Amino acid sequence: MSLFLQNALIGSLLASLLCAMVGTYVVTRRLVIAGGGVAHASLGGVGLGAYFGFSPLLGAAGFALLSGLAIDGLSRGRLREDSAIAMLWTFGMSIGILMSYLTPGFMTDLPLYLFGDILSITRADLWLTGVLALVAGATYALLLPAIITVAYDRDFAVTQGLPVRWIEIGMTALTALTIVACLRLVGIVMVISLLSVPQATAALFVRTFRGMILLSAVFALAACLGGLWLSYALNVPCGAAIILLSISGYFVCRLFWRLRGK
């Protein structure tokens, strides 16, 4: 087995586990659109990294973190949440496009960050995703009841004396870093699908937070492996193949669920 394929398989497994944990919170808390805003805003960090000569992924991580916290902060003021998302979304993308254009020689690898390429995953990417998966796993192991309470009913969590704001800030940061960790897998344009579609599919069959995590990890891994095979067989972009299979899987499962109900 080639090193590229080995890295792709390990990356698919780690990304599936990570997205299953974080994405379940995102879907349950109804933060999918906010996650999409953070993902697209991270392009600003990619462009800044390319222009100033540091790692674009590091720039994307910083920009995603700041964007996620900014959306949360602005939406708690007089600005509506959808307006805050649109503002940060377009601001990040504008910065990214301008910086990419001003970079000497332009960014030849810009499509990699926009659309992903699972075969470009390096050992450093695997370490990043692996460490982040361990952090997410440890966070859920220690705080799962509190996270579930905040995800389903924030107001009730406040009345129970839970550290709601700290949990929200921590999960916002974890979501932003998860988005960055999966950029090479499916790219900025489609990464939010990994945080929502497998969870939506899992929700057809389970009714618990823990069950959604486990089943969405299975669906996400199946989509990643299927997309990798489809990319190899048809010579098509892997990121797009992964997302198409994931969404197709949702509709197939939904049809099965409806027929079973009848």
PDB file of C-alpha atoms in Angstrom:
ATOM      1  CA  MET A   1       0.000   0.000   0.000  1.00  0.00           C
ATOM      2  CA  SER A   2       1.418   3.405  -0.998  1.00  0.00           C
ATOM      3  CA  LEU A   3       2.121   6.052   1.633  1.00  0.00           C
ATOM      4  CA  PHE A   4      -0.431   8.408   0.052  1.00  0.00           C
ATOM      5  CA  LEU A   5      -3.215   5.844   0.283  1.00  0.00           C
ATOM      6  CA  GLN A   6      -2.224   4.857   3.813  1.00  0.00           C
ATOM      7  CA  ASN A   7      -2.363   8.486   4.946  1.00  0.00           C
ATOM      8  CA  ALA A   8      -5.712   8.917   3.198  1.00  0.00           C
ATOM      9  CA  LEU A   9      -7.224   5.917   4.993  1.00  0.00           C
ATOM     10  CA  ILE A  10      -5.947   6.968   8.414  1.00  0.00           C
ATOM     11  CA  GLY A  11      -7.047  10.539   7.771  1.00  0.00           C
ATOM     12  CA  SER A  12     -10.525   9.362   6.797  1.00  0.00           C
ATOM     13  CA  LEU A  13     -10.873   7.402  10.034  1.00  0.00           C
ATOM     14  CA  LEU A  14      -9.648  10.233  12.260  1.00  0.00           C
ATOM     15  CA  ALA A  15     -11.718  12.869  10.469  1.00  0.00           C
ATOM     16  CA  SER A  16     -14.836  10.695  10.678  1.00  0.00           C
ATOM     17  CA  LEU A  17     -14.459  10.248  14.444  1.00  0.00           C
ATOM     18  CA  LEU A  18     -13.718  13.922  14.996  1.00  0.00           C
ATOM     19  CA  CYS A  19     -16.575  15.182  12.820  1.00  0.00           C
ATOM     20  CA  ALA A  20     -18.975  12.716  14.435  1.00  0.00           C
ATOM     21  CA  MET A  21     -18.307  14.150  17.898  1.00  0.00           C
ATOM     22  CA  VAL A  22     -18.204  17.827  17.003  1.00  0.00           C
ATOM     23  CA  GLY A  23     -20.834  17.655  14.263  1.00  0.00           C
ATOM     24  CA  THR A  24     -23.403  16.079  16.580  1.00  0.00           C
ATOM     25  CA  TYR A  25     -23.168  19.129  18.833  1.00  0.00           C
ATOM     26  CA  VAL A  26     -23.326  21.471  15.824  1.00  0.00           C
ATOM     27  CA  VAL A  27     -26.444  19.804  14.411  1.00  0.00           C
ATOM     28  CA  THR A  28     -28.203  19.448  17.758  1.00  0.00           C
ATOM     29  CA  ARG A  29     -27.502  23.073  18.652  1.00  0.00           C
ATOM     30  CA  ARG A  30     -28.566  24.176  15.135  1.00  0.00           C
ATOM     31  CA  LEU A  31     -25.259  25.852  14.353  1.00  0.00           C
ATOM     32  CA  VAL A  32     -24.731  24.413  10.864  1.00  0.00           C
ATOM     33  CA  ILE A  33     -24.989  27.788   9.106  1.00  0.00           C
ATOM     34  CA  ALA A  34     -22.624  29.345  11.631  1.00  0.00           C
ATOM     35  CA  GLY A  35     -20.203  26.499  10.977  1.00  0.00           C
ATOM     36  CA  GLY A  36     -20.429  27.181   7.255  1.00  0.00           C
ATOM     37  CA  GLY A  37     -19.621  30.825   7.925  1.00  0.00           C
ATOM     38  CA  VAL A  38     -16.547  29.872   9.964  1.00  0.00           C
ATOM     39  CA  ALA A  39     -15.391  27.465   7.249  1.00  0.00           C
ATOM     40  CA  HIS A  40     -15.586  30.058   4.479  1.00  0.00           C
ATOM     41  CA  ALA A  41     -14.108  32.794   6.667  1.00  0.00           C
ATOM     42  CA  SER A  42     -11.019  30.612   7.246  1.00  0.00           C
ATOM     43  CA  LEU A  43     -10.017  31.371   3.641  1.00  0.00           C
ATOM     44  CA  GLY A  44      -8.827  34.720   4.974  1.00  0.00           C
ATOM     45  CA  GLY A  45      -6.232  32.950   7.096  1.00  0.00           C
ATOM     46  CA  VAL A  46      -5.141  30.831   4.144  1.00  0.00           C
ATOM     47  CA  GLY A  47      -4.541  33.948   2.054  1.00  0.00           C
ATOM     48  CA  LEU A  48      -2.685  35.748   4.858  1.00  0.00           C
ATOM     49  CA  GLY A  49      -0.468  32.714   5.402  1.00  0.00           C
ATOM     50  CA  ALA A  50       0.430  32.534   1.723  1.00  0.00           C
ATOM     51  CA  TYR A  51       1.125  36.270   1.477  1.00  0.00           C
ATOM     52  CA  PHE A  52       3.242  36.603   4.646  1.00  0.00           C
ATOM     53  CA  GLY A  53       5.016  33.273   4.272  1.00  0.00           C
ATOM     54  CA  PHE A  54       3.686  31.187   7.161  1.00  0.00           C
ATOM     55  CA  SER A  55       1.585  28.019   7.111  1.00  0.00           C
ATOM     56  CA  PRO A  56      -1.804  28.616   5.435  1.00  0.00           C
ATOM     57  CA  LEU A  57      -3.336  26.006   7.758  1.00  0.00           C
ATOM     58  CA  LEU A  58      -2.052  27.908  10.781  1.00  0.00           C
ATOM     59  CA  GLY A  59      -3.560  31.076   9.359  1.00  0.00           C
ATOM     60  CA  ALA A  60      -6.833  29.268   8.671  1.00  0.00           C
ATOM     61  CA  ALA A  61      -6.928  28.002  12.262  1.00  0.00           C
ATOM     62  CA  GLY A  62      -6.430  31.493  13.679  1.00  0.00           C
ATOM     63  CA  PHE A  63      -8.979  33.060  11.349  1.00  0.00           C
ATOM     64  CA  ALA A  64     -11.526  30.315  12.009  1.00  0.00           C
ATOM     65  CA  LEU A  65     -11.157  30.656  15.777  1.00  0.00           C
ATOM     66  CA  LEU A  66     -11.520  34.435  15.687  1.00  0.00           C
ATOM     67  CA  SER A  67     -14.460  34.226  13.270  1.00  0.00           C
ATOM     68  CA  GLY A  68     -16.293  31.683  15.404  1.00  0.00           C
ATOM     69  CA  LEU A  69     -15.869  33.758  18.553  1.00  0.00           C
ATOM     70  CA  ALA A  70     -16.755  36.952  16.663  1.00  0.00           C
ATOM     71  CA  ILE A  71     -19.990  35.452  15.327  1.00  0.00           C
ATOM     72  CA  ASP A  72     -20.919  34.350  18.831  1.00  0.00           C
ATOM     73  CA  GLY A  73     -20.057  37.735  20.311  1.00  0.00           C
ATOM     74  CA  LEU A  74     -21.724  39.882  17.645  1.00  0.00           C
ATOM     75  CA  SER A  75     -24.933  37.835  17.713  1.00  0.00           C
ATOM     76  CA  ARG A  76     -25.241  38.512  21.439  1.00  0.00           C
ATOM     77  CA  GLY A  77     -25.291  42.243  20.797  1.00  0.00           C
ATOM     78  CA  ARG A  78     -27.628  44.185  18.544  1.00  0.00           C
ATOM     79  CA  LEU A  79     -26.573  42.366  15.380  1.00  0.00           C
ATOM     80  CA  ARG A  80     -28.678  39.382  14.302  1.00  0.00           C
ATOM     81  CA  GLU A  81     -26.878  36.064  14.096  1.00  0.00           C
ATOM     82  CA  ASP A  82     -27.504  35.601  10.360  1.00  0.00           C
ATOM     83  CA  SER A  83     -26.146  39.099   9.687  1.00  0.00           C
ATOM     84  CA  ALA A  84     -23.057  38.385  11.800  1.00  0.00           C
ATOM     85  CA  ILE A  85     -22.467  35.133   9.904  1.00  0.00           C
ATOM     86  CA  ALA A  86     -22.822  36.866   6.522  1.00  0.00           C
ATOM     87  CA  MET A  87     -20.478  39.657   7.586  1.00  0.00           C
ATOM     88  CA  LEU A  88     -17.679  37.371   8.838  1.00  0.00           C
ATOM     89  CA  TRP A  89     -18.221  34.892   5.968  1.00  0.00           C
ATOM     90  CA  THR A  90     -17.743  37.504   3.251  1.00  0.00           C
ATOM     91  CA  PHE A  91     -15.017  39.381   5.153  1.00  0.00           C
ATOM     92  CA  GLY A  92     -12.867  36.253   5.471  1.00  0.00           C
ATOM     93  CA  MET A  93     -13.347  35.242   1.850  1.00  0.00           C
ATOM     94  CA  SER A  94     -12.580  38.764   0.633  1.00  0.00           C
ATOM     95  CA  ILE A  95      -9.340  38.877   2.633  1.00  0.00           C
ATOM     96  CA  GLY A  96      -8.390  35.421   1.353  1.00  0.00           C
ATOM     97  CA  ILE A  97      -9.021  36.247  -2.289  1.00  0.00           C
ATOM     98  CA  LEU A  98      -7.169  39.568  -2.099  1.00  0.00           C
ATOM     99  CA  MET A  99      -4.155  38.107  -0.318  1.00  0.00           C
ATOM    100  CA  SER A 100      -4.036  35.159  -2.724  1.00  0.00           C
ATOM    101  CA  TYR A 101      -4.110  37.568  -5.658  1.00  0.00           C
ATOM    102  CA  LEU A 102      -1.326  39.713  -4.173  1.00  0.00           C
ATOM    103  CA  THR A 103       0.889  36.719  -3.361  1.00  0.00           C
ATOM    104  CA  PRO A 104       3.841  36.630  -5.814  1.00  0.00           C
ATOM    105  CA  GLY A 105       3.107  33.993  -8.420  1.00  0.00           C
ATOM    106  CA  PHE A 106      -0.450  33.663  -7.056  1.00  0.00           C
ATOM    107  CA  MET A 107      -1.425  30.641  -4.937  1.00  0.00           C
ATOM    108  CA  THR A 108      -1.070  27.620  -7.189  1.00  0.00           C
ATOM    109  CA  ASP A 109      -2.391  25.364  -4.414  1.00  0.00           C
ATOM    110  CA  LEU A 110      -5.495  27.463  -3.699  1.00  0.00           C
ATOM    111  CA  PRO A 111      -7.839  24.789  -5.172  1.00  0.00           C
ATOM    112  CA  LEU A 112      -6.405  22.363  -2.602  1.00  0.00           C
ATOM    113  CA  TYR A 113      -7.796  24.476   0.234  1.00  0.00           C
ATOM    114  CA  LEU A 114     -11.057  25.232  -1.548  1.00  0.00           C
ATOM    115  CA  PHE A 115     -11.968  21.727  -2.687  1.00  0.00           C
ATOM    116  CA  GLY A 116      -9.590  19.418  -0.798  1.00  0.00           C
ATOM    117  CA  ASP A 117      -7.529  16.456  -1.914  1.00  0.00           C
ATOM    118  CA  ILE A 118      -7.476  13.488   0.422  1.00  0.00           C
ATOM    119  CA  LEU A 119      -4.330  12.099  -1.224  1.00  0.00           C
ATOM    120  CA  SER A 120      -2.416  15.248  -0.252  1.00  0.00           C
ATOM    121  CA  ILE A 121      -2.782  14.533   3.473  1.00  0.00           C
ATOM    122  CA  THR A 122       0.615  14.486   5.194  1.00  0.00           C
ATOM    123  CA  ARG A 123       1.869  12.969   8.451  1.00  0.00           C
ATOM    124  CA  ALA A 124       1.634  16.424  10.024  1.00  0.00           C
ATOM    125  CA  ASP A 125      -2.055  16.593   9.064  1.00  0.00           C
ATOM    126  CA  LEU A 126      -2.616  13.177  10.625  1.00  0.00           C
ATOM    127  CA  TRP A 127      -0.954  14.277  13.862  1.00  0.00           C
ATOM    128  CA  LEU A 128      -3.072  17.424  13.939  1.00  0.00           C
ATOM    129  CA  THR A 129      -6.316  15.526  13.354  1.00  0.00           C
ATOM    130  CA  GLY A 130      -5.323  12.778  15.785  1.00  0.00           C
ATOM    131  CA  VAL A 131      -4.472  15.177  18.606  1.00  0.00           C
ATOM    132  CA  LEU A 132      -7.677  17.118  17.996  1.00  0.00           C
ATOM    133  CA  ALA A 133      -9.697  13.874  18.053  1.00  0.00           C
ATOM    134  CA  LEU A 134      -8.094  12.978  21.405  1.00  0.00           C
ATOM    135  CA  VAL A 135      -8.910  16.427  22.786  1.00  0.00           C
ATOM    136  CA  ALA A 136     -12.508  16.131  21.593  1.00  0.00           C
ATOM    137  CA  GLY A 137     -12.787  12.617  23.025  1.00  0.00           C
ATOM    138  CA  ALA A 138     -11.403  13.719  26.391  1.00  0.00           C
ATOM    139  CA  THR A 139     -13.736  16.732  26.442  1.00  0.00           C
ATOM    140  CA  TYR A 140     -16.763  14.559  25.760  1.00  0.00           C
ATOM    141  CA  ALA A 141     -15.677  11.956  28.305  1.00  0.00           C
ATOM    142  CA  LEU A 142     -15.439  14.593  31.037  1.00  0.00           C
ATOM    143  CA  LEU A 143     -18.323  16.899  30.108  1.00  0.00           C
ATOM    144  CA  LEU A 144     -20.755  14.857  28.020  1.00  0.00           C
ATOM    145  CA  PRO A 145     -23.845  15.342  30.261  1.00  0.00           C
ATOM    146  CA  ALA A 146     -23.238  19.104  30.392  1.00  0.00           C
ATOM    147  CA  ILE A 147     -22.579  19.304  26.638  1.00  0.00           C
ATOM    148  CA  ILE A 148     -25.794  17.390  25.916  1.00  0.00           C
ATOM    149  CA  THR A 149     -27.792  19.687  28.196  1.00  0.00           C
ATOM    150  CA  VAL A 150     -26.399  22.836  26.558  1.00  0.00           C
ATOM    151  CA  ALA A 151     -26.934  21.380  23.074  1.00  0.00           C
ATOM    152  CA  TYR A 152     -30.587  20.525  23.648  1.00  0.00           C
ATOM    153  CA  ASP A 153     -31.732  23.293  26.002  1.00  0.00           C
ATOM    154  CA  ARG A 154     -29.384  26.167  26.779  1.00  0.00           C
ATOM    155  CA  ASP A 155     -31.838  27.960  29.068  1.00  0.00           C
ATOM    156  CA  PHE A 156     -32.368  24.850  31.185  1.00  0.00           C
ATOM    157  CA  ALA A 157     -28.585  24.402  31.409  1.00  0.00           C
ATOM    158  CA  VAL A 158     -28.302  27.950  32.785  1.00  0.00           C
ATOM    159  CA  THR A 159     -30.890  27.223  35.482  1.00  0.00           C
ATOM    160  CA  GLN A 160     -28.884  24.141  36.513  1.00  0.00           C
ATOM    161  CA  GLY A 161     -25.804  26.262  37.180  1.00  0.00           C
ATOM    162  CA  LEU A 162     -23.736  24.742  34.389  1.00  0.00           C
ATOM    163  CA  PRO A 163     -20.813  26.775  32.950  1.00  0.00           C
ATOM    164  CA  VAL A 164     -22.761  27.395  29.754  1.00  0.00           C
ATOM    165  CA  ARG A 165     -20.600  30.215  28.376  1.00  0.00           C
ATOM    166  CA  TRP A 166     -17.385  28.267  28.866  1.00  0.00           C
ATOM    167  CA  ILE A 167     -18.890  25.197  27.224  1.00  0.00           C
ATOM    168  CA  GLU A 168     -20.102  27.297  24.284  1.00  0.00           C
ATOM    169  CA  ILE A 169     -16.703  28.960  23.851  1.00  0.00           C
ATOM    170  CA  GLY A 170     -14.907  25.617  24.080  1.00  0.00           C
ATOM    171  CA  MET A 171     -17.210  23.952  21.552  1.00  0.00           C
ATOM    172  CA  THR A 172     -16.923  26.957  19.215  1.00  0.00           C
ATOM    173  CA  ALA A 173     -13.133  26.640  19.331  1.00  0.00           C
ATOM    174  CA  LEU A 174     -13.322  22.880  18.821  1.00  0.00           C
ATOM    175  CA  THR A 175     -15.651  23.337  15.836  1.00  0.00           C
ATOM    176  CA  ALA A 176     -13.346  25.896  14.233  1.00  0.00           C
ATOM    177  CA  LEU A 177     -10.275  23.668  14.651  1.00  0.00           C
ATOM    178  CA  THR A 178     -12.186  20.646  13.337  1.00  0.00           C
ATOM    179  CA  ILE A 179     -13.094  22.586  10.203  1.00  0.00           C
ATOM    180  CA  VAL A 180      -9.430  23.465   9.646  1.00  0.00           C
ATOM    181  CA  ALA A 181      -8.278  19.898  10.309  1.00  0.00           C
ATOM    182  CA  CYS A 182     -10.607  18.633   7.556  1.00  0.00           C
ATOM    183  CA  LEU A 183      -9.708  21.234   4.922  1.00  0.00           C
ATOM    184  CA  ARG A 184      -7.346  18.915   3.065  1.00  0.00           C
ATOM    185  CA  LEU A 185     -10.002  16.207   3.081  1.00  0.00           C
ATOM    186  CA  VAL A 186     -12.909  18.018   1.398  1.00  0.00           C
ATOM    187  CA  GLY A 187     -11.927  21.691   1.291  1.00  0.00           C
ATOM    188  CA  ILE A 188     -13.393  24.939   2.597  1.00  0.00           C
ATOM    189  CA  VAL A 189     -16.377  24.830   0.238  1.00  0.00           C
ATOM    190  CA  MET A 190     -17.685  21.454   1.413  1.00  0.00           C
ATOM    191  CA  VAL A 191     -16.256  20.803   4.885  1.00  0.00           C
ATOM    192  CA  ILE A 192     -19.469  21.772   6.661  1.00  0.00           C
ATOM    193  CA  SER A 193     -21.167  18.770   5.036  1.00  0.00           C
ATOM    194  CA  LEU A 194     -19.017  16.401   7.112  1.00  0.00           C
ATOM    195  CA  LEU A 195     -20.292  18.163  10.218  1.00  0.00           C
ATOM    196  CA  SER A 196     -23.962  17.882   9.305  1.00  0.00           C
ATOM    197  CA  VAL A 197     -24.931  15.291   6.669  1.00  0.00           C
ATOM    198  CA  PRO A 198     -23.762  12.101   8.477  1.00  0.00           C
ATOM    199  CA  GLN A 199     -25.461  13.388  11.621  1.00  0.00           C
ATOM    200  CA  ALA A 200     -28.698  14.051   9.735  1.00  0.00           C
ATOM    201  CA  THR A 201     -28.521  10.520   8.348  1.00  0.00           C
ATOM    202  CA  ALA A 202     -27.874   9.037  11.768  1.00  0.00           C
ATOM    203  CA  ALA A 203     -30.823  10.973  13.208  1.00  0.00           C
ATOM    204  CA  LEU A 204     -33.143   8.913  11.003  1.00  0.00           C
ATOM    205  CA  PHE A 205     -32.305   5.814  13.032  1.00  0.00           C
ATOM    206  CA  VAL A 206     -31.326   6.957  16.536  1.00  0.00           C
ATOM    207  CA  ARG A 207     -32.787   9.369  19.063  1.00  0.00           C
ATOM    208  CA  THR A 208     -29.909   9.846  21.479  1.00  0.00           C
ATOM    209  CA  PHE A 209     -26.859  12.110  21.409  1.00  0.00           C
ATOM    210  CA  ARG A 210     -24.459   9.213  21.982  1.00  0.00           C
ATOM    211  CA  GLY A 211     -26.157   7.094  19.331  1.00  0.00           C
ATOM    212  CA  MET A 212     -25.881   9.916  16.820  1.00  0.00           C
ATOM    213  CA  ILE A 213     -22.151  10.220  17.475  1.00  0.00           C
ATOM    214  CA  LEU A 214     -21.526   6.513  16.912  1.00  0.00           C
ATOM    215  CA  LEU A 215     -23.713   6.077  13.851  1.00  0.00           C
ATOM    216  CA  SER A 216     -22.641   9.323  12.174  1.00  0.00           C
ATOM    217  CA  ALA A 217     -19.013   8.199  12.507  1.00  0.00           C
ATOM    218  CA  VAL A 218     -19.920   5.046  10.567  1.00  0.00           C
ATOM    219  CA  PHE A 219     -21.721   7.011   7.855  1.00  0.00           C
ATOM    220  CA  ALA A 220     -18.903   9.564   7.579  1.00  0.00           C
ATOM    221  CA  LEU A 221     -16.247   6.847   7.278  1.00  0.00           C
ATOM    222  CA  ALA A 222     -18.293   4.992   4.648  1.00  0.00           C
ATOM    223  CA  ALA A 223     -18.610   8.198   2.609  1.00  0.00           C
ATOM    224  CA  CYS A 224     -14.874   8.931   2.894  1.00  0.00           C
ATOM    225  CA  LEU A 225     -13.838   5.424   1.843  1.00  0.00           C
ATOM    226  CA  GLY A 226     -16.425   5.344  -0.942  1.00  0.00           C
ATOM    227  CA  GLY A 227     -15.329   8.758  -2.178  1.00  0.00           C
ATOM    228  CA  LEU A 228     -11.691   7.641  -2.158  1.00  0.00           C
ATOM    229  CA  TRP A 229     -12.542   4.583  -4.246  1.00  0.00           C
ATOM    230  CA  LEU A 230     -14.742   6.613  -6.618  1.00  0.00           C
ATOM    231  CA  SER A 231     -11.987   9.166  -7.066  1.00  0.00           C
ATOM    232  CA  TYR A 232      -9.526   6.428  -7.982  1.00  0.00           C
ATOM    233  CA  ALA A 233     -11.937   4.566 -10.273  1.00  0.00           C
ATOM    234  CA  LEU A 234     -13.290   7.558 -12.198  1.00  0.00           C
ATOM    235  CA  ASN A 235     -10.410  10.015 -11.778  1.00  0.00           C
ATOM    236  CA  VAL A 236     -12.641  12.672 -10.215  1.00  0.00           C
ATOM    237  CA  PRO A 237     -11.972  15.065  -7.276  1.00  0.00           C
ATOM    238  CA  CYS A 238     -12.143  13.105  -4.072  1.00  0.00           C
ATOM    239  CA  GLY A 239     -13.666  15.825  -1.878  1.00  0.00           C
ATOM    240  CA  ALA A 240     -16.663  16.261  -4.158  1.00  0.00           C
ATOM    241  CA  ALA A 241     -17.092  12.486  -4.426  1.00  0.00           C
ATOM    242  CA  ILE A 242     -17.144  12.142  -0.624  1.00  0.00           C
ATOM    243  CA  ILE A 243     -19.829  14.783  -0.198  1.00  0.00           C
ATOM    244  CA  LEU A 244     -21.975  13.461  -3.065  1.00  0.00           C
ATOM    245  CA  LEU A 245     -21.879   9.961  -1.596  1.00  0.00           C
ATOM    246  CA  SER A 246     -22.689  11.300   1.852  1.00  0.00           C
ATOM    247  CA  ILE A 247     -25.714  13.246   0.634  1.00  0.00           C
ATOM    248  CA  SER A 248     -26.850  10.384  -1.616  1.00  0.00           C
ATOM    249  CA  GLY A 249     -26.571   8.080   1.389  1.00  0.00           C
ATOM    250  CA  TYR A 250     -28.866  10.375   3.342  1.00  0.00           C
ATOM    251  CA  PHE A 251     -31.612  10.193   0.710  1.00  0.00           C
ATOM    252  CA  VAL A 252     -31.237   6.416   0.356  1.00  0.00           C
ATOM    253  CA  CYS A 253     -31.536   6.007   4.126  1.00  0.00           C
ATOM    254  CA  ARG A 254     -34.467   8.383   4.230  1.00  0.00           C
ATOM    255  CA  LEU A 255     -36.255   6.341   1.567  1.00  0.00           C
ATOM    256  CA  PHE A 256     -35.535   3.149   3.507  1.00  0.00           C
ATOM    257  CA  TRP A 257     -36.803   4.776   6.713  1.00  0.00           C
ATOM    258  CA  ARG A 258     -40.054   5.843   5.016  1.00  0.00           C
ATOM    259  CA  LEU A 259     -40.627   2.417   3.472  1.00  0.00           C
ATOM    260  CA  ARG A 260     -39.938   0.763   6.796  1.00  0.00           C
ATOM    261  CA  GLY A 261     -42.450   3.089   8.465  1.00  0.00           C
ATOM    262  CA  LYS A 262     -45.117   2.147   5.939  1.00  0.00           C
TER     263      LYS A 262
END
